[in-house]
Amino acid sequence: MGLPTTGLDIATFLGASIHDMKNSINVMQALLEDALSGLHTHCQCPATKKLDQVQYETRRVSDNLVQLLALYKIEREMYPFDLQEQDVGDFVHEAIARVSALAQFRGVTLSYDYPQDLYWYFEYELVLGSVVQAMHNALRYTRDQVRLVATVTDGRLEFRVEDNGSGYPESMLCDLPAPQRIRFATGSTGLGLYFSSVVAQLHKNRDRQGETRLENGSSLGGGTFILALP
Amino acid sequence: MTVPQPDRPDFVDKRVLIVDDFDGMRNILRDLLRKVGARQIDVAANGNEALTALTRNKYDVVLCDYYLGAGKSGQQVLEEARAKSLIGASTVFCIISAEKTSDMVMGAVEHQPDDYLIKPLTEAMLQTRLAKLVKRKTIMATIQAALRAKEYLKAIALCEKQLAEDRGGSGDLVRLRCELLILTGNYEAARTAYEKQLAVRDTAWAKAGLAKLHFQEGEYHHARSLLQQLVEDNRAYLEGYDWLAKTLIQLGEWQEAETVLIRATTLSPLSAPRQQSLGEAAWQCNDLEVAEQAFRKSISLSAHSALKTPQPYLGLANVCSRKGNSKEALEILGRLTKEVEGEMVKIQAKAAEVRVHRAADDNTQAQRCAEELSVQVQKGTHDMPPAATLDLAEALMQLDNKEVASKLIQFVARNHHEDEALLKRARDIFERAEMGEAGNQALESSRRLAIDYMDKGVRLARQGKLGDGIEVMREACGQMPNNARVLLNHAYLLISHMEKQGWHHAMFNEARRCIETARKHTLDDKRCGLLLAKLETIK
């Protein structure tokens, strides 16, 4: 009888490599953010526009890696799902801070709202991953505003990411299983939405389960991403 | 509605230590800390540099990466710093990691950092989470000071006071309070608190808590079914696996315990104590390959740790010996005496050496080691587990050193006079040595010794001669230093004495020592806890 821990396979290397890539991207991101903060905001020269694009793409790679790593671990039943009572206000501030450099650079105004003194049980890292990637997505498609709202609706905590872009295409609003949305031409793999729906489903409280929804017609007039947690 | 920004934390007067092996990351962290106002920032590139810095300066905040390359890990830096009291109750120690792992969520509470921060670290994270931890630490400092002074009831009261003020997010305090209630034998209150938590939310730690209570009360079947359900629902909850394995071992189901521990070490291969448990379970199942690998891993994982134990070395030596490789077994025992400090370790290594020589039929060498040992082991100060002492006795019997062997067996019988399984093994050893009759007499007189002492002590106490009773029990503790019942009865008399005559420094310490020693040797944890609580109320 051998120890499974020594059985190296492609999946193990996959996990380890994702981890390693994530570390490298983290350093690149921090350096890039630092370098960009020295540049004048709204500077219209072509170099800064390109850097903006680099920053956005780095974020996307980073988001994807975080999600792939988490999904890989969830699938192997190795993810340390850690449900704890969290301060919703702190969470919102952290999510906003994660995207503020990019928003500022793109000239998008960020706003947020949450009820004071609200605590809720959720897995901090997974939910942060889901909300931050929804905000990155919103930053890409919005005109000039993105808003993060936390509310308690029908006994569930809802995180809503709203924008004032042109909204989600009709095809995304219906209930398609994630893989069918993969469109390589536009770079939309559906990974983000799939990740969010897995995160939502992991959140259970007795007979209730979390869910994700996309809607059009937010308070800002564009699309809304909703993550509801029981 | 507009929401105010959280209070800007004041890091200006805080001294911070950054530990990271990657120089790029150290600079990024330093810049972040400067942005939130920190002025006194030191850096260390590895575990040893960190410990040196912690020895020289007092830090308010330590940010330490989990992976520090070769050498100590962040976790080991924390453990060593705590073991050597380099960090006080008011130091916030955070471990930084690129991802969340099972070890982080599980880890024994006493070895956990104040928080795990997952990369990328941001200014906002430092402003909200770290600032909150610093603030929380001032509250926790009083509780931890009480814990360090072993004033558990006081710590419980402090937890309750804080819980009454908190508006939420105090799961850690609820949990700590429950653990302290168990430590002081107040199982009813702990159960109520766990159930209250479960009524609010289906929480893994509260379920594990209920299972632990079943375990402590000896209700192993209840504990098992609860824990099986727990790990089924929470596949990565390591504490659940650890307790399930402990429970299965109590039920004698070693094979299942091994399976559970294999699953747990697959999830979290980097815990030395868990690898040691797996080695032990596999050894019991005669699964030598698994045992060998697990013991080897346990040894290498604790190579840089301040919390090294001799067990994996002894286990590995046993495995090598049984596989017929006595040369390697002896090498490992040699390493043990070099790599783990302490007189007791040398004695245990020597005792194992006797068994290795015996197994290799090298009786001359075995005799030589046995003679070196005999003085120390007869004194009973060797600190060996009773089963290992009996192993040694059996080897000595085979070497025809019956005198020392008998003394060892009697020592075990005196100290575990109620443990039927051990006594049966002792009888078997005597019988195999063709000493059945004499052996039975020796065992009976050892057993009687404990009972007679206790009868005498209790009788004197009842007659109001508490002082004389204490004298008798003190003598009994000298002869039976590991006998939990004797120790607890002695503690009880000491406490009764102080209740009548007032607090007495030496008696207080003696009673606490008795309870703490007994706790290591008995499954009746509740009585130990209750006595500890009673002791604390004497002032």
PDB file of C-alpha atoms in Angstrom, chain A residues 1 3-6 19 22-23 26-27 30 34 69 73 76-80 82-83 85 87 90 93-94 97-98 112-114 116-117 119 121 123-125 204-206 230, chain B residues 1 3-6 22 25 28 35 98-102 105 118-120 122 124-125 129 132 167-169 197-199 201 235-236 262-263 265-267 278 287 290 293 297:
ATOM      1  CA  MET A   1       0.000   0.000   0.000  1.00  0.00           C
ATOM      2  CA  LEU A   3       1.069   6.771   0.174  1.00  0.00           C
ATOM      3  CA  PRO A   4      -1.115   8.781  -2.202  1.00  0.00           C
ATOM      4  CA  THR A   5       0.899  11.887  -1.283  1.00  0.00           C
ATOM      5  CA  THR A   6       3.879  10.641  -3.252  1.00  0.00           C
ATOM      6  CA  HIS A  19       0.319  28.365  -7.438  1.00  0.00           C
ATOM      7  CA  LYS A  22       0.016  33.204  -9.183  1.00  0.00           C
ATOM      8  CA  ASN A  23       3.008  34.240  -7.088  1.00  0.00           C
ATOM      9  CA  ASN A  26       1.288  39.004  -7.773  1.00  0.00           C
ATOM     10  CA  VAL A  27       4.740  40.513  -7.903  1.00  0.00           C
ATOM     11  CA  ALA A  30       2.378  45.105  -7.433  1.00  0.00           C
ATOM     12  CA  ASP A  34       3.510  51.073  -8.309  1.00  0.00           C
ATOM     13  CA  LEU A  69      -6.612  27.020  -8.339  1.00  0.00           C
ATOM     14  CA  LYS A  73      -8.983  22.246  -5.039  1.00  0.00           C
ATOM     15  CA  ARG A  76     -10.430  17.397  -5.481  1.00  0.00           C
ATOM     16  CA  GLU A  77     -12.266  18.033  -2.213  1.00  0.00           C
ATOM     17  CA  MET A  78      -9.186  19.768  -0.881  1.00  0.00           C
ATOM     18  CA  TYR A  79     -10.419  23.306  -0.562  1.00  0.00           C
ATOM     19  CA  PRO A  80     -10.453  24.380   3.092  1.00  0.00           C
ATOM     20  CA  ASP A  82     -13.934  28.102   6.031  1.00  0.00           C
ATOM     21  CA  LEU A  83     -17.307  29.584   6.863  1.00  0.00           C
ATOM     22  CA  GLU A  85     -18.820  35.436  10.442  1.00  0.00           C
ATOM     23  CA  ASP A  87     -17.702  42.101   8.740  1.00  0.00           C
ATOM     24  CA  ASP A  90     -14.626  45.504   5.777  1.00  0.00           C
ATOM     25  CA  HIS A  93     -13.799  48.191   1.459  1.00  0.00           C
ATOM     26  CA  GLU A  94     -11.339  45.495   0.573  1.00  0.00           C
ATOM     27  CA  ALA A  97      -9.559  48.693  -2.819  1.00  0.00           C
ATOM     28  CA  ARG A  98      -8.627  45.719  -4.969  1.00  0.00           C
ATOM     29  CA  TYR A 112     -20.391  51.487  -2.662  1.00  0.00           C
ATOM     30  CA  ASP A 113     -23.081  51.035  -0.045  1.00  0.00           C
ATOM     31  CA  TYR A 114     -23.671  48.617   2.801  1.00  0.00           C
ATOM     32  CA  GLN A 116     -23.710  49.455   9.090  1.00  0.00           C
ATOM     33  CA  ASP A 117     -22.705  46.759  11.575  1.00  0.00           C
ATOM     34  CA  TYR A 119     -21.952  40.521   9.917  1.00  0.00           C
ATOM     35  CA  TYR A 121     -21.332  33.929   7.460  1.00  0.00           C
ATOM     36  CA  GLU A 123     -16.054  32.114   2.951  1.00  0.00           C
ATOM     37  CA  TYR A 124     -14.069  35.322   2.668  1.00  0.00           C
ATOM     38  CA  GLU A 125     -11.488  34.376   0.023  1.00  0.00           C
ATOM     39  CA  LYS A 204     -25.459  26.435   2.240  1.00  0.00           C
ATOM     40  CA  ASN A 205     -27.413  27.022   5.361  1.00  0.00           C
ATOM     41  CA  ARG A 206     -29.606  24.055   6.167  1.00  0.00           C
ATOM     42  CA  PRO A 230     -27.944  32.352   2.616  1.00  0.00           C
TER      43      PRO A 230
ATOM     44  CA  MET B   1     -26.437  56.605   1.920  1.00  0.00           C
ATOM     45  CA  VAL B   3     -20.554  55.338   4.318  1.00  0.00           C
ATOM     46  CA  PRO B   4     -17.651  56.784   6.237  1.00  0.00           C
ATOM     47  CA  GLN B   5     -14.202  55.395   5.563  1.00  0.00           C
ATOM     48  CA  PRO B   6     -13.037  53.122   8.336  1.00  0.00           C
ATOM     49  CA  PHE B  22      11.946  37.055  -1.616  1.00  0.00           C
ATOM     50  CA  MET B  25       8.113  40.917  -1.833  1.00  0.00           C
ATOM     51  CA  ILE B  28       6.454  45.646  -1.727  1.00  0.00           C
ATOM     52  CA  LYS B  35       1.600  53.985   2.919  1.00  0.00           C
ATOM     53  CA  ALA B  98      -0.355  32.863  -1.597  1.00  0.00           C
ATOM     54  CA  GLU B  99      -3.243  30.499  -0.973  1.00  0.00           C
ATOM     55  CA  LYS B 100      -5.450  29.162   1.709  1.00  0.00           C
ATOM     56  CA  THR B 101      -4.574  25.638   2.832  1.00  0.00           C
ATOM     57  CA  SER B 102      -6.256  23.165   5.118  1.00  0.00           C
ATOM     58  CA  VAL B 105      -8.130  26.496   8.869  1.00  0.00           C
ATOM     59  CA  ILE B 118      -3.764  35.797   1.589  1.00  0.00           C
ATOM     60  CA  LYS B 119      -1.752  37.488  -1.153  1.00  0.00           C
ATOM     61  CA  PRO B 120      -1.968  39.899  -2.808  1.00  0.00           C
ATOM     62  CA  THR B 122      -3.297  45.537  -0.312  1.00  0.00           C
ATOM     63  CA  ALA B 124      -6.978  48.279   2.261  1.00  0.00           C
ATOM     64  CA  MET B 125      -6.256  44.917   3.808  1.00  0.00           C
ATOM     65  CA  ARG B 129      -7.957  43.665   8.802  1.00  0.00           C
ATOM     66  CA  LYS B 132      -8.655  45.487  13.512  1.00  0.00           C
ATOM     67  CA  ARG B 167     -21.739  43.124  17.966  1.00  0.00           C
ATOM     68  CA  GLY B 168     -20.618  40.204  15.855  1.00  0.00           C
ATOM     69  CA  GLY B 169     -17.628  38.509  14.311  1.00  0.00           C
ATOM     70  CA  GLN B 197     -23.823  28.110  17.938  1.00  0.00           C
ATOM     71  CA  LEU B 198     -25.259  25.253  15.882  1.00  0.00           C
ATOM     72  CA  ALA B 199     -28.751  26.698  16.232  1.00  0.00           C
ATOM     73  CA  ARG B 201     -25.404  28.240  11.899  1.00  0.00           C
ATOM     74  CA  ARG B 235     -13.942  17.190   3.314  1.00  0.00           C
ATOM     75  CA  ALA B 236     -11.051  19.491   4.104  1.00  0.00           C
ATOM     76  CA  ILE B 262      -3.899   8.696   5.139  1.00  0.00           C
ATOM     77  CA  ARG B 263      -6.735  10.882   3.892  1.00  0.00           C
ATOM     78  CA  THR B 265      -2.053  13.551   5.396  1.00  0.00           C
ATOM     79  CA  THR B 266      -2.955  13.658   1.721  1.00  0.00           C
ATOM     80  CA  LEU B 267      -4.848  16.888   2.343  1.00  0.00           C
ATOM     81  CA  LEU B 278      -0.147   7.936  10.760  1.00  0.00           C
ATOM     82  CA  ASP B 287       1.774  -1.805   7.484  1.00  0.00           C
ATOM     83  CA  VAL B 290       3.374   3.277   5.200  1.00  0.00           C
ATOM     84  CA  GLN B 293       7.382   6.720   5.085  1.00  0.00           C
ATOM     85  CA  LYS B 297       8.378  12.504   6.858  1.00  0.00           C
TER      86      LYS B 297
END
